[in-house]
CSV table of C-alpha atoms in Angstrom, one decimal:
chain,number,residue,atom,x,y,z
A,1,MET,CA,10.6,-32.1,8.3
A,2,ALA,CA,11.2,-28.6,6.9
A,3,ILE,CA,8.2,-28.9,4.4
A,4,PHE,CA,4.6,-28.6,5.5
A,5,ARG,CA,2.0,-31.2,4.5
A,6,ASN,CA,-1.2,-30.2,2.8
A,7,GLU,CA,-3.2,-31.4,5.9
A,8,SER,CA,-5.4,-29.4,8.3
A,9,GLU,CA,-3.2,-30.2,11.3
A,10,ASP,CA,-0.2,-28.5,9.7
A,11,PHE,CA,-2.3,-25.4,9.0
A,12,GLN,CA,-2.9,-25.0,12.7
A,13,ARG,CA,0.9,-25.0,13.5
A,14,VAL,CA,2.4,-21.7,14.8
A,15,ASP,CA,5.2,-21.9,12.3
A,16,TRP,CA,2.8,-22.4,9.4
A,17,THR,CA,0.8,-19.4,10.6
A,18,LEU,CA,3.9,-17.2,10.9
A,19,LEU,CA,5.3,-18.1,7.5
A,20,GLN,CA,2.2,-18.1,5.4
A,21,ASP,CA,2.3,-14.4,4.8
A,22,GLY,CA,6.0,-13.9,4.8
A,23,ALA,CA,9.0,-14.2,7.0
A,24,ILE,CA,8.5,-11.1,9.1
A,25,ASN,CA,5.9,-10.8,11.8
A,26,LEU,CA,5.3,-7.8,14.0
A,27,TYR,CA,4.2,-8.0,17.7
A,28,LEU,CA,3.0,-5.4,20.1
A,29,ARG,CA,2.3,-7.5,23.1
A,30,PRO,CA,5.3,-9.3,24.5
A,31,GLU,CA,3.1,-12.1,25.9
A,32,PHE,CA,2.0,-13.0,22.3
A,33,LEU,CA,5.6,-13.0,21.2
A,34,ALA,CA,6.6,-15.1,24.2
A,35,GLU,CA,3.8,-17.7,23.5
A,36,ASP,CA,4.9,-18.1,19.9
A,37,ALA,CA,8.6,-18.2,20.8
A,38,GLU,CA,7.9,-20.9,23.4
A,39,TRP,CA,6.0,-23.0,20.9
A,40,LEU,CA,8.8,-22.7,18.4
A,41,LYS,CA,11.4,-23.6,21.1
A,42,SER,CA,9.4,-26.6,22.1
A,43,HIS,CA,9.4,-27.7,18.4
A,44,ASN,CA,13.2,-27.5,18.3
A,45,TYR,CA,13.6,-24.1,16.4
A,46,ARG,CA,16.8,-22.3,17.1
A,47,LEU,CA,15.9,-18.8,18.5
A,48,ASP,CA,18.2,-15.8,18.5
A,49,SER,CA,17.1,-12.8,20.5
A,50,PHE,CA,18.3,-9.2,20.2
A,51,ASP,CA,17.5,-6.1,22.3
A,52,CYS,CA,17.3,-3.5,19.6
A,53,SER,CA,16.8,-0.6,22.0
A,54,ALA,CA,20.5,-1.0,22.9
A,55,TRP,CA,21.5,-0.3,19.3
A,56,GLY,CA,22.7,3.3,19.3
A,57,SER,CA,24.8,3.1,16.1
A,58,GLU,CA,25.2,1.0,13.0
A,59,GLU,CA,28.3,-0.5,14.6
A,60,ASP,CA,26.2,-1.7,17.6
A,61,VAL,CA,23.8,-3.4,15.2
A,62,HIS,CA,26.5,-5.3,13.4
A,63,GLU,CA,28.4,-6.2,16.6
A,64,ALA,CA,25.2,-7.7,18.1
A,65,LEU,CA,24.3,-9.6,14.9
A,66,ALA,CA,27.9,-10.8,14.3
A,67,SER,CA,28.1,-12.1,17.9
A,68,GLY,CA,24.6,-13.4,18.3
A,69,LEU,CA,24.5,-15.1,14.9
A,70,GLU,CA,28.1,-16.3,15.2
A,71,PHE,CA,29.2,-14.8,11.9
A,72,PRO,CA,32.7,-15.6,10.7
A,73,ASP,CA,35.6,-13.2,11.5
A,74,TYR,CA,35.5,-11.9,7.9
A,75,TYR,CA,32.0,-10.5,8.4
A,76,GLY,CA,32.3,-6.9,7.0
A,77,ARG,CA,29.9,-5.3,9.5
A,78,ASN,CA,27.7,-3.6,6.9
A,79,LEU,CA,24.4,-4.4,5.3
A,80,ASP,CA,26.0,-5.9,2.2
A,81,ALA,CA,27.9,-8.3,4.4
A,82,LEU,CA,24.8,-9.1,6.4
A,83,ASN,CA,23.1,-10.0,3.1
A,84,ASP,CA,25.9,-12.4,2.3
A,85,CYS,CA,26.2,-14.0,5.7
A,86,ILE,CA,22.5,-14.5,6.5
A,87,SER,CA,22.4,-17.2,3.8
A,88,ASP,CA,25.1,-19.2,5.5
A,89,LEU,CA,23.4,-19.4,8.9
A,90,GLU,CA,23.2,-22.8,10.4
A,91,ILE,CA,19.5,-23.8,10.3
A,92,PRO,CA,18.3,-27.0,12.0
A,93,GLU,CA,16.8,-29.2,9.3
A,94,GLU,CA,14.1,-30.6,11.5
A,95,SER,CA,12.7,-27.2,12.4
A,96,GLY,CA,14.3,-23.8,11.5
A,97,ARG,CA,15.8,-20.7,12.9
A,98,VAL,CA,14.0,-17.6,14.2
A,99,LEU,CA,15.5,-14.2,14.8
A,100,ILE,CA,13.6,-12.3,17.5
A,101,PHE,CA,14.0,-8.5,17.6
A,102,HIS,CA,12.8,-6.8,20.8
A,103,ARG,CA,12.0,-3.1,20.7
A,104,TYR,CA,12.7,-2.8,17.0
A,105,ASP,CA,10.7,0.4,17.0
A,106,ALA,CA,13.5,2.1,19.0
A,107,PHE,CA,16.0,1.1,16.4
A,108,ALA,CA,13.7,2.0,13.5
A,109,ALA,CA,13.2,5.4,14.9
A,110,LYS,CA,16.9,6.1,14.9
A,111,PHE,CA,17.8,4.2,11.7
A,112,PRO,CA,14.7,3.8,9.6
A,113,ARG,CA,16.5,2.9,6.4
A,114,GLU,CA,18.7,0.3,8.0
A,115,ALA,CA,15.8,-1.2,10.0
A,116,TRP,CA,13.9,-1.7,6.7
A,117,VAL,CA,16.9,-3.1,4.9
A,118,ILE,CA,17.6,-5.7,7.6
A,119,LEU,CA,14.0,-6.9,7.4
A,120,ASP,CA,14.2,-6.9,3.6
A,121,ILE,CA,17.3,-9.1,3.8
A,122,ILE,CA,15.7,-11.5,6.1
A,123,GLU,CA,12.5,-11.8,4.0
A,124,SER,CA,14.5,-12.3,0.8
A,125,LYS,CA,16.9,-14.8,2.3
A,126,SER,CA,14.0,-16.7,3.9
A,127,ARG,CA,12.4,-17.2,0.5
A,128,PHE,CA,15.7,-18.3,-0.9
A,129,LEU,CA,16.3,-20.8,1.9
A,130,LEU,CA,12.8,-22.2,1.6
A,131,LEU,CA,13.9,-23.5,-1.8
A,132,PHE,CA,16.2,-25.8,0.1
A,133,ALA,CA,13.6,-26.7,2.7
A,134,LYS,CA,15.1,-24.5,5.4
A,135,ARG,CA,13.0,-22.2,7.5
A,136,LEU,CA,14.3,-18.7,8.6
A,137,PHE,CA,12.0,-16.0,9.8
A,138,ALA,CA,11.8,-13.1,12.2
A,139,LEU,CA,9.5,-12.1,15.1
A,140,VAL,CA,9.7,-8.3,15.5
A,141,GLN,CA,8.4,-6.7,18.7
A,142,SER,CA,7.5,-3.1,18.9
A,143,ASP,CA,6.2,-0.9,21.7
A,144,ASP,CA,4.7,1.4,19.0
A,145,PRO,CA,1.4,0.0,17.7
A,146,ARG,CA,1.8,2.2,14.5
A,147,LEU,CA,5.1,0.8,13.5
A,148,SER,CA,5.0,-0.1,9.8
A,149,PHE,CA,7.4,-0.7,6.9
A,150,GLU,CA,7.3,-0.6,3.2
A,151,ALA,CA,7.0,-4.1,1.6
A,152,VAL,CA,10.1,-6.2,2.2
A,153,GLY,CA,11.2,-8.8,-0.3
A,154,GLY,CA,8.1,-7.9,-2.3
A,155,HIS,CA,5.9,-8.7,0.7
A,156,PRO,CA,4.2,-6.3,3.1
A,157,VAL,CA,5.3,-6.5,6.8
A,158,MET,CA,2.2,-7.7,8.7
A,159,TRP,CA,1.2,-7.7,12.3
A,160,ASN,CA,0.7,-11.2,13.7
A,161,GLN,CA,-2.8,-12.7,13.4
A,162,ARG,CA,-3.8,-11.9,17.0
A,163,GLU,CA,-2.9,-8.2,16.6
A,164,TRP,CA,-3.7,-7.6,12.9
A,165,LEU,CA,-6.7,-5.5,13.6
A,166,ASN,CA,-6.0,-1.9,14.7
A,167,LYS,CA,-8.5,-2.3,17.6
A,168,SER,CA,-6.5,-5.3,19.0
A,169,ARG,CA,-3.5,-2.8,19.3
A,170,GLY,CA,-5.6,-0.2,21.0
A,171,LEU,CA,-6.0,2.0,18.0
């Protein structure tokens, strides 16, 4: 089930829409994020949610990720170790796995490099896992409508389709 079919009904699926331009999607409005997360949940995706506003240090980030993603005890609690362990996440074969980051803007304001690297890792590992018909992607919520990142995994980080236009984010 992890592959999409070249049929119009698959092109209307939320997961297709989210993955077509890369593995990272930004959200301003929590209700849009909630709608997409509910659709994914109803289609048996495994969802992992993180409150990034609580991340006051790099240690907080790695503790939350290690606990939430059930990393092994040997997880080194640094970005290199995150890069290594993300590939080994358990991903349901009939659907996929979605990492949901709430208030990522709060974390990115304190740790811009680390915030970018985490998204870069997810994008790169998502592309790698797709080679094995496994779906991994991230939904990234921001209270800042101007939040942006340099390209990750060679792809730009895009706002979701409903908030892609600046005017839909009140800008």
